[in-house]
Amino acid sequence: MRISGPYLGLVVIMLFSVLGVNAQYIVTLDAEVRNQQSSEPVVFANVRILDKQIGTITGRDGSFLLRFDDEQVHDMEVLEISALGYQTRQITLKQVYRLLERQKSLELQPLDEAASSTEFLDNQGNYQWGRVLMFKEPLQGAKISIPGTYQEVYSNSDGLFKIPIVDENTLNIEFLGAKTASAQVNTTDTLNVALKPEGERLDEVVLSGQGKDPYGRTPEQKKRFNSAGFAVSQLTAAQIPDWMTTMDQVMSRVPNLWWERGPDGIIRYFMPRSAGMEVGGGGLPIIVIDDMIYPQNLGAVIPEIPVSEIDLVSVMPRVMAVIRYGPQGGSGAIVIETKQNRIVLDGNNAIEERSGLIQGNDFEEELTSIGDISTELSFVKELEAATSFEQAKEIHLRQVESADKWGIGFYTRSAAYFSKWDKNYSLELLMKIASVAPTNVKALRTLAYHLDQYDAKNRARSVYQRIMMLSPGDAQSYRDLANIYVETGEVVKGFELYKLILANETEGVDFSGLTESAEMELRRIVKHHKGRVDYMTVSNDLLDHSFKKDVRIVFQWNDPSAEFEVQFVNPQNKYYNWNHDMFAMQDRMTEEASTGAMMEEFVIDDANSGNWQINVRSMQDDKGVSERNPITLKYTLYRNYGKPDETQYSGAIDLSLLKQKVALDQFLN
């Protein structure tokens, strides 16, 4: 068997065979799924037997292989084939057997030419190839786009990209913390683009680095996001043995960190050349302890920290160190975080420090509910003037001619309006996004988030599968696909993907920032579906029969540059703010751009009963509704997570519509 990607298998055997095994029969379907009109292979189509844990995905040539026991699956069971841009097909296995006696492929009827096209997977055609560098190192996660279009791609772990072009386009190359660069298309040569740090932003970072984090982020609430392009080696408090008593002993355990004793007898630490650092010439990484910077030059005194107070040690390569700390980080940084400022979510208070309750965090605002905010968009106002469904449709059809002016928001906001008339009509409007931006991952995530909100799980699955095709280097693509498989009843597929995430051995993908979420979701699968998965293949600590959480809240966003604030208000009217912005989290946001992991979760468990409120505020520099491809924030709230009576619902928010802080949700705990 030759494997390409996590599920893209190509197996060359008989077209259809029935093999006798111990008086039973194993049925093997080896076929292809093709476009009924063009005969092109349908890539990443979902193939499954309804109501059974049997399914697979087509490969890049449209092929799939499915094996099952004929005593468990009868001839009248239904095979379902679905893919983005195609009519879902359901056909009995008896009909499948007859078809495959005459032909090798099963066909799907395309609904939309743009959405169903697979030309973007073909290396032939008019493409610009290139490579993005920073400090002469490959840069992963840089966005390469053609202005005025939805054509955009991201560089992979080697800094490489390819983007389809028309005529003599100009490309924009962007990365968080770097100056945007422009390049003229030249299809005869590979473009090499060197990005430079953004000086103004670096000045802000250097200044803010002199004090404590103004938002009080904690190890419980902030993820250890690592960059695949610039790997950050880390050692957590849990990995420090009890017998260690000195800093030097701890540092000896940190991956990718070397040491040698200097002429003054003091041990100094550095990164090997293989980590992208320049050891020669006397360049040594700075040591950063709770945001205080200490150089390692001769005569420098670095404070000794009690081992029991160390929470996290990170080795940061020079690209990330310069972005975070300015020129002082030119040889990298060793970042040490202590426990002295740790804060935790608590059942009695939304936020509590080790030294006692934070003062002055009483919530006293009167906020508008997100469902009550008014819009100034002219096309929405025209729709709201309609007195009937038919009249509203006529208005919408006239508006379609200027849809490009409004961008993706035209479809999401129109769908929101029409949901009061006809949910199916709203879904069809949303699916237009797959036609106007079939290869734009940011737009497709907006589509998927809104489909989740409408509980259109099967449609969302097709979109998440397309995203996986387009961004196989993004950690989030795997997690979202695993999650939607579980939601659509394909638990085995989801289970195997979560195991892949936790193994963190996929070349070019760094899943370390998703470990905690994947573990929680895997525990839930094992508890709910133990009889349907091979639970013996996971570690014992994930087999917790008592696992449950009263409330779990998950936030996701479609762009690492998203800037917003989430506020929690507990029953005692105390609030806690979590900020995702370039002032508080530049290092994390830079890592998100590289890894593609963009989510955060919060758990409220065993807390006092009462009313909780979640508020949200956009911090998008007032970009306004002119954003053609807006930043979308998705939230999912689970009640009784992991218990038989678990419930959940999702919402999708266009941050460009929020001009002020709004009340997002309320719930009783």
XYZ file of C-alpha atoms in Angstrom:
669
model
C 0.000 0.000 0.000
C 1.279 3.475 -0.864
C 0.062 6.223 1.459
C -0.117 9.910 0.508
C -1.321 11.976 3.443
C -3.297 10.649 6.389
C -6.020 8.883 4.422
C -5.155 9.176 0.740
C -4.584 5.535 -0.085
C -3.989 4.013 -3.528
C -4.327 0.241 -3.642
C -4.055 -1.758 -6.869
C -5.988 -5.027 -6.564
C -8.936 -6.654 -8.305
C -11.776 -4.333 -9.132
C -14.215 -6.327 -7.039
C -13.579 -9.512 -5.146
C -15.167 -11.728 -2.524
C -12.699 -13.759 -0.460
C -13.668 -16.627 1.822
C -12.332 -16.315 5.367
C -13.334 -18.844 8.032
C -16.764 -19.453 6.529
C -17.275 -15.694 6.346
C -16.801 -13.348 3.440
C -14.842 -10.119 3.310
C -16.182 -7.817 0.626
C -13.597 -5.504 -0.935
C -14.730 -2.520 -2.974
C -11.916 -0.970 -5.023
C -13.374 1.745 -7.215
C -13.185 5.387 -8.215
C -15.497 8.374 -7.842
C -15.682 10.647 -10.892
C -17.434 13.781 -12.093
C -20.428 12.662 -14.177
C -19.942 15.469 -16.702
C -16.168 15.827 -17.047
C -15.008 12.376 -15.856
C -12.465 14.117 -13.601
C -11.678 12.277 -10.360
C -13.542 13.565 -7.316
C -10.894 14.164 -4.680
C -11.548 13.756 -0.949
C -15.083 12.508 -1.478
C -16.589 10.975 1.638
C -17.590 7.334 1.124
C -19.467 5.544 3.891
C -22.073 2.912 4.619
C -24.905 4.626 6.452
C -25.407 3.718 10.116
C -22.187 1.677 10.148
C -18.689 2.589 11.280
C -17.401 1.785 7.795
C -16.098 4.507 5.535
C -13.142 6.053 3.768
C -12.091 8.994 1.594
C -11.104 9.094 -2.060
C -7.488 9.849 -2.968
C -6.074 12.334 -5.432
C -6.972 10.031 -8.311
C -10.528 9.589 -7.029
C -9.898 6.017 -5.904
C -11.080 4.390 -2.701
C -10.827 1.017 -0.999
C -13.516 -0.275 1.344
C -13.531 -3.638 3.137
C -16.288 -5.094 5.308
C -17.729 -8.382 6.575
C -20.777 -9.411 4.561
C -22.455 -10.800 7.706
C -22.420 -7.326 9.245
C -23.343 -5.441 6.081
C -26.175 -6.675 3.900
C -26.940 -6.016 0.241
C -29.670 -3.490 0.999
C -27.430 -1.291 3.153
C -26.921 2.184 1.668
C -23.583 3.520 0.415
C -23.402 7.321 0.591
C -20.928 9.367 -1.464
C -20.639 13.120 -0.898
C -18.238 15.905 -1.855
C -18.206 19.685 -1.931
C -19.897 20.979 -5.096
C -21.685 17.698 -5.881
C -25.118 16.186 -5.333
C -24.863 13.608 -2.538
C -25.517 10.134 -3.893
C -27.089 7.284 -1.947
C -27.209 3.853 -3.516
C -27.752 0.353 -2.137
C -24.794 -2.011 -2.061
C -26.708 -4.382 -4.320
C -26.822 -1.639 -6.974
C -23.148 -0.855 -6.381
C -22.177 -4.474 -7.028
C -24.069 -4.460 -10.336
C -22.506 -1.170 -11.440
C -18.984 -2.317 -10.654
C -19.424 -5.429 -12.743
C -19.655 -3.134 -15.803
C -17.484 -0.133 -14.882
C -14.764 0.958 -12.487
C -16.183 4.271 -11.331
C -19.164 5.626 -9.435
C -20.279 9.039 -10.647
C -21.424 12.186 -8.866
C -23.499 14.941 -10.446
C -21.757 18.350 -10.079
C -23.884 21.149 -8.653
C -21.415 23.924 -9.377
C -18.481 23.977 -11.790
C -16.249 26.224 -9.680
C -16.892 24.456 -6.386
C -16.409 20.972 -7.850
C -13.284 21.726 -9.895
C -10.039 20.030 -8.887
C -7.771 22.045 -11.166
C -6.105 23.550 -8.098
C -4.591 20.137 -7.335
C -2.953 19.854 -10.757
C 0.651 20.957 -11.050
C 0.124 21.683 -14.728
C -1.139 25.066 -15.839
C -0.296 28.680 -15.219
C 1.225 28.823 -11.756
C 3.753 30.956 -9.990
C 6.126 28.961 -7.832
C 8.125 30.595 -5.092
C 9.758 30.525 -1.704
C 9.410 32.855 1.287
C 12.352 33.474 3.616
C 13.050 35.490 6.738
C 16.620 35.867 7.998
C 17.587 33.436 5.207
C 15.399 30.731 6.744
C 12.240 29.194 5.202
C 9.089 30.829 6.541
C 5.966 28.728 6.994
C 2.523 30.317 7.074
C 3.230 33.395 4.935
C 0.143 34.408 2.929
C 0.635 34.902 -0.807
C -2.331 36.555 -2.508
C -3.419 38.297 -5.698
C -4.957 41.679 -4.739
C -8.632 42.083 -5.593
C -9.264 38.329 -5.848
C -9.872 35.374 -3.550
C -6.724 33.688 -4.827
C -4.415 33.116 -1.886
C -2.154 30.351 -0.630
C 0.206 29.848 2.301
C 3.852 28.811 2.292
C 4.633 25.337 3.610
C 7.247 24.222 6.144
C 9.967 24.661 3.507
C 8.734 28.172 2.697
C 7.486 26.981 -0.700
C 4.254 27.968 -2.435
C 2.458 27.788 -5.763
C -0.415 30.026 -6.756
C -2.512 30.028 -9.948
C -2.138 33.293 -11.826
C -3.818 35.113 -14.702
C -1.955 37.571 -16.929
C 0.780 39.563 -15.197
C -0.497 39.631 -11.642
C 1.217 41.266 -8.726
C 1.538 39.150 -5.606
C 1.319 40.352 -2.014
C 3.308 38.389 0.558
C 2.307 38.872 4.202
C 3.274 37.454 7.582
C 2.459 38.630 11.091
C 5.215 40.836 12.455
C 6.780 41.367 9.015
C 6.499 44.096 6.402
C 4.229 43.187 3.500
C 6.180 42.602 0.291
C 5.037 42.775 -3.336
C 6.420 40.795 -6.246
C 5.703 40.743 -9.962
C 4.680 37.394 -11.400
C 7.382 35.672 -13.423
C 6.320 32.155 -14.366
C 9.659 31.340 -15.987
C 11.490 31.617 -12.665
C 10.890 30.655 -9.063
C 10.283 33.719 -6.913
C 12.428 34.117 -3.821
C 10.878 36.607 -1.413
C 12.720 37.769 1.705
C 10.472 39.352 4.327
C 11.762 41.870 6.856
C 10.520 42.464 10.414
C 8.060 45.295 10.881
C 10.032 47.938 12.804
C 7.071 49.781 14.290
C 5.634 46.590 15.702
C 9.011 45.543 17.080
C 9.315 48.831 18.952
C 5.969 48.142 20.606
C 7.067 44.642 21.561
C 10.363 45.780 23.067
C 8.550 48.393 25.151
C 5.794 46.070 26.295
C 8.328 43.372 27.128
C 9.682 45.377 30.042
C 6.631 44.700 32.196
C 4.254 41.884 32.989
C 1.589 40.665 30.628
C -1.211 43.249 31.094
C -3.832 40.564 30.532
C -2.500 38.061 33.071
C -2.416 35.061 30.713
C -1.834 31.786 32.475
C -0.368 28.379 31.686
C -3.889 26.954 32.090
C -5.400 29.353 29.592
C -2.676 29.895 27.003
C -1.541 27.108 24.738
C 2.017 26.032 24.063
C 1.782 26.726 20.346
C 4.929 25.612 18.504
C 5.976 26.646 15.018
C 6.641 23.994 12.414
C 8.793 26.436 10.468
C 10.610 27.671 13.575
C 10.318 24.863 16.091
C 10.133 25.968 19.706
C 11.574 23.336 22.046
C 9.957 23.327 25.467
C 10.187 21.774 28.916
C 7.164 22.049 31.202
C 7.019 21.855 34.994
C 5.483 18.390 34.750
C 8.585 17.167 32.871
C 11.045 18.328 35.550
C 12.015 15.409 37.861
C 11.711 15.937 41.609
C 15.418 15.271 42.154
C 16.475 18.357 40.177
C 17.512 21.235 42.430
C 19.442 23.658 40.181
C 18.750 25.679 37.054
C 21.667 24.020 35.257
C 20.098 20.599 35.808
C 16.805 21.825 34.398
C 18.430 23.456 31.364
C 20.238 20.206 30.579
C 16.829 18.611 29.988
C 15.568 21.215 27.504
C 15.533 19.888 23.895
C 17.771 21.666 21.345
C 19.704 23.473 24.065
C 23.486 22.988 24.389
C 25.863 24.372 26.999
C 29.538 24.963 27.657
C 31.508 26.514 30.487
C 33.055 29.890 29.673
C 36.483 31.233 30.701
C 34.912 32.769 33.803
C 33.610 29.375 34.903
C 29.978 30.268 34.183
C 27.871 27.898 32.087
C 26.339 29.496 29.003
C 23.609 28.081 26.801
C 23.174 28.116 23.060
C 21.339 26.369 20.239
C 23.119 24.083 17.762
C 23.494 25.235 14.177
C 20.890 22.647 13.201
C 18.311 24.743 15.070
C 19.002 27.660 12.733
C 21.235 29.603 15.116
C 24.601 31.235 14.491
C 26.833 29.895 17.247
C 30.033 31.292 15.788
C 31.096 34.873 16.329
C 30.154 34.863 19.990
C 26.409 35.243 19.409
C 24.539 33.802 22.393
C 20.774 33.749 22.925
C 19.270 36.070 25.488
C 17.611 34.628 28.583
C 14.140 36.003 29.297
C 12.688 35.429 32.768
C 9.073 36.567 33.146
C 9.594 39.152 30.364
C 12.843 40.500 31.864
C 15.737 40.215 29.377
C 19.214 39.088 30.482
C 22.160 38.834 28.046
C 24.681 36.009 28.449
C 27.782 38.106 27.830
C 30.799 37.992 30.141
C 30.084 39.497 33.518
C 26.301 39.295 33.170
C 24.445 38.050 36.234
C 21.412 35.863 35.631
C 19.153 35.325 38.660
C 18.930 31.811 40.074
C 15.322 30.605 40.123
C 14.127 27.883 42.522
C 13.340 24.822 40.423
C 9.955 24.491 42.129
C 8.982 27.907 40.711
C 9.731 27.073 37.048
C 6.602 26.617 34.973
C 7.947 26.502 31.409
C 11.281 26.770 29.580
C 11.159 27.486 25.826
C 13.950 27.695 23.248
C 12.992 30.308 20.655
C 14.959 30.469 17.341
C 16.190 33.820 16.110
C 13.373 34.557 13.636
C 10.734 34.346 16.335
C 13.030 35.921 18.933
C 13.661 39.006 16.770
C 9.942 39.376 16.074
C 9.216 39.073 19.788
C 12.152 40.885 21.418
C 13.687 43.008 18.676
C 17.418 43.098 17.795
C 18.343 41.663 21.202
C 16.854 38.371 20.028
C 19.216 38.153 17.039
C 20.765 34.923 18.359
C 17.556 33.444 19.713
C 16.032 33.406 23.182
C 15.675 31.044 26.127
C 12.357 31.980 27.708
C 11.642 30.979 31.310
C 8.174 31.435 32.778
C 7.655 31.088 36.530
C 4.592 30.171 38.547
C 4.487 33.337 40.598
C 1.800 35.021 38.492
C -0.272 31.982 37.692
C -4.028 32.460 37.761
C -6.759 29.866 37.415
C -10.446 29.769 36.589
C -12.215 28.948 39.828
C -15.678 27.850 40.850
C -16.172 30.852 43.132
C -14.538 33.559 41.045
C -13.940 33.947 37.330
C -10.310 34.651 38.071
C -8.119 34.136 41.109
C -4.439 34.793 41.757
C -2.246 32.859 44.131
C -2.033 36.017 46.219
C -5.818 36.384 46.447
C -8.776 37.804 44.599
C -8.043 40.410 41.928
C -9.412 43.799 42.926
C -11.504 46.026 40.694
C -12.863 43.386 38.314
C -16.540 43.910 39.070
C -18.671 43.804 35.929
C -20.894 46.891 35.712
C -21.582 47.315 31.969
C -24.923 47.213 30.163
C -24.334 45.477 26.836
C -26.433 44.885 23.752
C -27.035 41.247 22.867
C -25.303 40.153 19.673
C -28.674 39.197 18.228
C -29.949 42.745 18.661
C -27.143 44.679 16.987
C -28.345 46.640 13.982
C -26.622 46.713 10.630
C -26.035 49.684 8.365
C -25.518 47.516 5.287
C -27.733 48.771 2.474
C -28.437 45.354 0.954
C -29.612 44.012 4.335
C -31.876 47.028 4.846
C -33.421 46.409 1.411
C -34.141 42.806 2.368
C -35.630 43.821 5.704
C -38.125 46.017 3.866
C -39.633 42.960 2.131
C -43.061 41.826 3.316
C -42.934 38.273 1.937
C -40.494 35.498 1.141
C -41.097 35.854 -2.597
C -40.513 39.601 -2.512
C -37.309 39.105 -0.534
C -36.051 36.605 -3.124
C -36.727 39.056 -5.940
C -34.761 41.751 -4.113
C -31.901 39.341 -3.470
C -31.692 38.278 -7.120
C -31.273 41.917 -8.129
C -28.585 42.382 -5.486
C -26.526 39.429 -6.740
C -25.174 41.586 -9.574
C -23.233 43.674 -7.034
C -22.379 40.798 -4.690
C -18.657 41.104 -5.359
C -18.681 44.574 -3.822
C -19.719 43.121 -0.474
C -17.611 39.978 -0.678
C -18.140 36.908 1.485
C -20.304 38.864 3.917
C -22.966 39.256 1.228
C -23.677 35.519 1.402
C -23.422 35.082 5.183
C -25.612 38.092 5.960
C -28.148 37.275 3.262
C -28.341 33.723 4.598
C -28.883 35.050 8.120
C -31.789 37.167 6.887
C -33.449 34.375 4.882
C -33.199 31.904 7.775
C -36.476 33.334 9.104
C -38.188 32.346 5.850
C -36.549 29.108 4.731
C -33.508 27.380 6.263
C -32.763 25.365 3.108
C -32.756 28.527 1.014
C -30.296 30.055 3.500
C -28.023 27.040 3.176
C -28.015 27.306 -0.605
C -26.984 30.957 -0.327
C -24.150 30.029 2.024
C -22.898 27.351 -0.346
C -22.324 30.059 -2.976
C -19.159 30.887 -1.029
C -17.683 27.621 -2.300
C -18.306 28.888 -5.837
C -16.846 32.382 -5.531
C -13.868 31.325 -3.386
C -13.341 27.579 -3.991
C -9.652 27.626 -3.017
C -9.645 30.330 -0.346
C -9.167 28.615 3.019
C -10.180 31.670 5.032
C -13.478 32.003 3.146
C -14.124 28.262 3.294
C -13.651 28.303 7.060
C -16.235 31.089 7.260
C -18.566 28.861 5.259
C -17.905 25.838 7.474
C -18.441 27.847 10.669
C -21.811 29.099 9.445
C -22.846 25.611 8.341
C -21.997 24.403 11.847
C -24.198 27.172 13.219
C -27.095 25.926 11.077
C -26.326 22.345 12.189
C -25.717 21.361 8.545
C -23.050 18.859 9.573
C -22.833 16.842 6.355
C -22.340 19.970 4.262
C -19.771 21.242 6.740
C -17.898 17.940 6.487
C -17.445 18.391 2.732
C -16.067 21.887 3.314
C -13.646 20.750 6.016
C -12.443 18.016 3.666
C -11.779 20.619 0.959
C -9.845 22.711 3.512
C -7.717 19.681 4.346
C -6.858 19.301 0.661
C -5.877 22.943 0.389
C -3.920 23.266 3.645
C -2.441 19.886 4.624
C 0.283 21.676 6.591
C -2.174 23.376 8.971
C -2.710 21.573 12.271
C -6.220 23.021 12.550
C -7.306 21.277 9.338
C -6.814 17.869 10.970
C -8.534 18.779 14.223
C -11.566 20.284 12.463
C -11.884 17.239 10.234
C -11.611 14.878 13.212
C -14.279 16.854 15.043
C -16.743 16.916 12.148
C -16.296 13.183 11.553
C -17.364 12.516 15.126
C -20.293 14.927 14.730
C -21.488 13.126 11.584
C -21.269 9.712 13.243
C -18.005 8.617 11.616
C -16.380 8.029 14.965
C -13.613 5.697 13.800
C -12.317 8.260 11.296
C -12.333 10.953 13.951
C -10.692 8.663 16.500
C -7.822 7.817 14.152
C -7.251 11.480 13.279
C -7.091 12.449 16.953
C -4.520 9.699 17.496
C -2.515 11.117 14.591
C -2.648 14.563 16.208
C -1.433 13.246 19.567
C 1.360 11.223 17.949
C 2.620 14.470 16.348
C 4.766 12.628 13.827
C 3.295 13.944 10.561
C 6.040 15.537 8.491
C 5.625 19.282 8.048
C 2.803 19.590 10.596
C 3.152 20.611 14.247
C 0.223 19.482 16.402
C 1.740 20.355 19.776
C -0.559 23.339 20.246
C -3.615 21.106 19.913
C -2.572 18.409 22.388
C -4.868 19.433 25.255
C -7.936 19.779 23.031
C -7.232 16.504 21.225
C -6.836 14.662 24.534
C -10.135 16.036 25.816
C -11.960 15.115 22.619
C -10.388 11.650 22.543
C -11.481 11.010 26.149
C -15.001 11.939 25.121
C -14.923 9.501 22.188
C -13.669 6.645 24.370
C -16.332 7.326 26.996
C -19.220 7.600 24.518
C -18.117 5.086 21.866
C -15.785 2.621 23.581
C -17.346 -0.324 21.759
C -16.823 1.265 18.331
C -13.127 2.204 18.502
C -9.867 0.418 19.237
C -9.401 2.073 22.620
C -6.512 -0.251 23.504
C -4.336 1.770 21.117
C -4.435 4.900 23.315
C -2.664 5.527 26.611
C -4.363 4.527 29.861
C -4.630 8.099 31.104
C -7.144 8.768 28.310
C -9.423 5.941 29.495
C -11.086 7.937 32.254
C -14.599 6.613 32.889
C -15.392 9.523 35.206
C -14.444 12.123 32.599
C -16.912 15.024 32.336
C -16.981 18.823 32.298
C -19.941 20.967 33.289
C -19.298 23.543 30.564
C -16.732 23.594 27.769
C -16.452 26.617 25.468
C -14.335 26.423 22.305
C -13.390 29.438 20.189
C -11.955 29.163 16.663
C -11.066 31.801 14.092
C -10.248 31.777 10.402
C -7.229 34.096 10.375
C -4.213 34.233 12.729
C -4.310 38.043 12.552
C -7.739 38.106 14.252
C -7.756 40.578 17.139
C -10.552 40.281 19.672
C -11.349 40.066 23.363
C -13.490 37.451 25.091
C -14.853 38.295 28.526
C -16.334 35.878 31.057
C -18.585 37.145 33.857
C -19.288 34.683 36.674
C -22.354 34.457 38.970
C -20.631 36.763 41.472
C -20.386 39.422 38.737
C -16.591 39.128 38.529
C -15.082 39.221 35.053
C -12.048 37.734 33.348
C -10.732 38.979 29.976
C -8.876 36.836 27.459
C -7.274 38.833 24.656
C -6.030 37.690 21.278
C -4.188 40.726 19.900
C -0.747 41.812 18.750
C 0.007 43.706 21.951
C -0.658 40.828 24.320
C 0.054 37.808 22.131
C 2.346 38.657 19.247
C 4.524 35.606 19.822
C 1.524 33.285 19.904
C -0.102 34.883 16.864
C 3.144 34.542 14.920
C 3.224 30.866 15.826
C -0.414 30.468 14.790
C 0.487 31.822 11.358
C 3.124 29.094 11.061
C 1.272 26.139 12.550
C -2.215 27.034 11.332
C -3.607 26.126 14.782
C -6.212 28.731 15.718
C -8.390 27.825 18.683
C -8.737 28.316 22.429
C -10.957 26.561 24.917
C -12.221 27.239 28.430
C -13.712 24.833 30.945
C -16.027 25.634 33.846
C -16.345 22.643 36.154
C -17.685 22.106 39.680
C -18.462 25.817 39.946
C -21.155 27.419 42.073
C -24.516 27.531 40.361
C -25.670 30.738 38.795
C -25.740 32.767 35.620
C -22.600 33.165 33.505
C -22.231 35.639 30.650
C -19.806 35.657 27.719
C -19.033 38.956 25.998
C -16.936 39.629 22.911
C -15.266 42.718 21.495
C -13.598 43.164 18.105
C -10.165 44.818 18.082
C -9.754 44.831 14.299
C -8.579 48.461 13.958
C -11.991 49.493 12.613
C -11.533 47.768 9.255
C -15.291 47.864 8.986
C -17.627 46.085 6.642
C -15.504 46.852 3.582
C -13.470 43.722 4.316
C -14.282 41.411 1.368
C -13.095 38.324 3.202
C -13.907 39.073 6.846
C -12.450 37.493 9.947
C -14.960 35.073 11.432
C -15.013 33.895 15.036
C -16.763 30.625 15.824
C -17.752 29.533 19.287
C -19.167 26.216 20.473
C -20.706 25.810 23.908
C -21.005 22.307 25.370
C -23.140 21.562 28.424
C -22.409 18.404 30.448
C -19.460 17.645 28.180
C -18.673 13.926 28.147
C -21.949 12.923 29.845
C -24.907 11.069 28.272
C -27.038 14.233 28.393
C -24.410 16.402 26.660
C -25.742 19.230 24.502
C -23.963 21.698 22.246
C -24.574 24.573 19.879
C -22.371 26.776 17.710
C -22.393 30.356 16.505
C -20.402 32.294 13.900
C -19.560 35.995 14.269
C -18.290 38.417 11.636
C -15.908 40.554 13.695
C -16.159 43.431 11.206
C -19.788 43.963 12.292
C -18.899 44.537 15.939
C -18.403 48.224 16.651
C -18.579 47.756 20.404
C -18.493 45.022 23.018
C -21.610 42.826 22.885
C -23.135 40.087 25.017
C -22.461 36.879 23.134
C -24.185 34.309 25.326
C -25.582 33.527 28.766
C -26.011 30.186 30.478
C -26.900 28.756 33.871
C -24.356 26.506 35.515
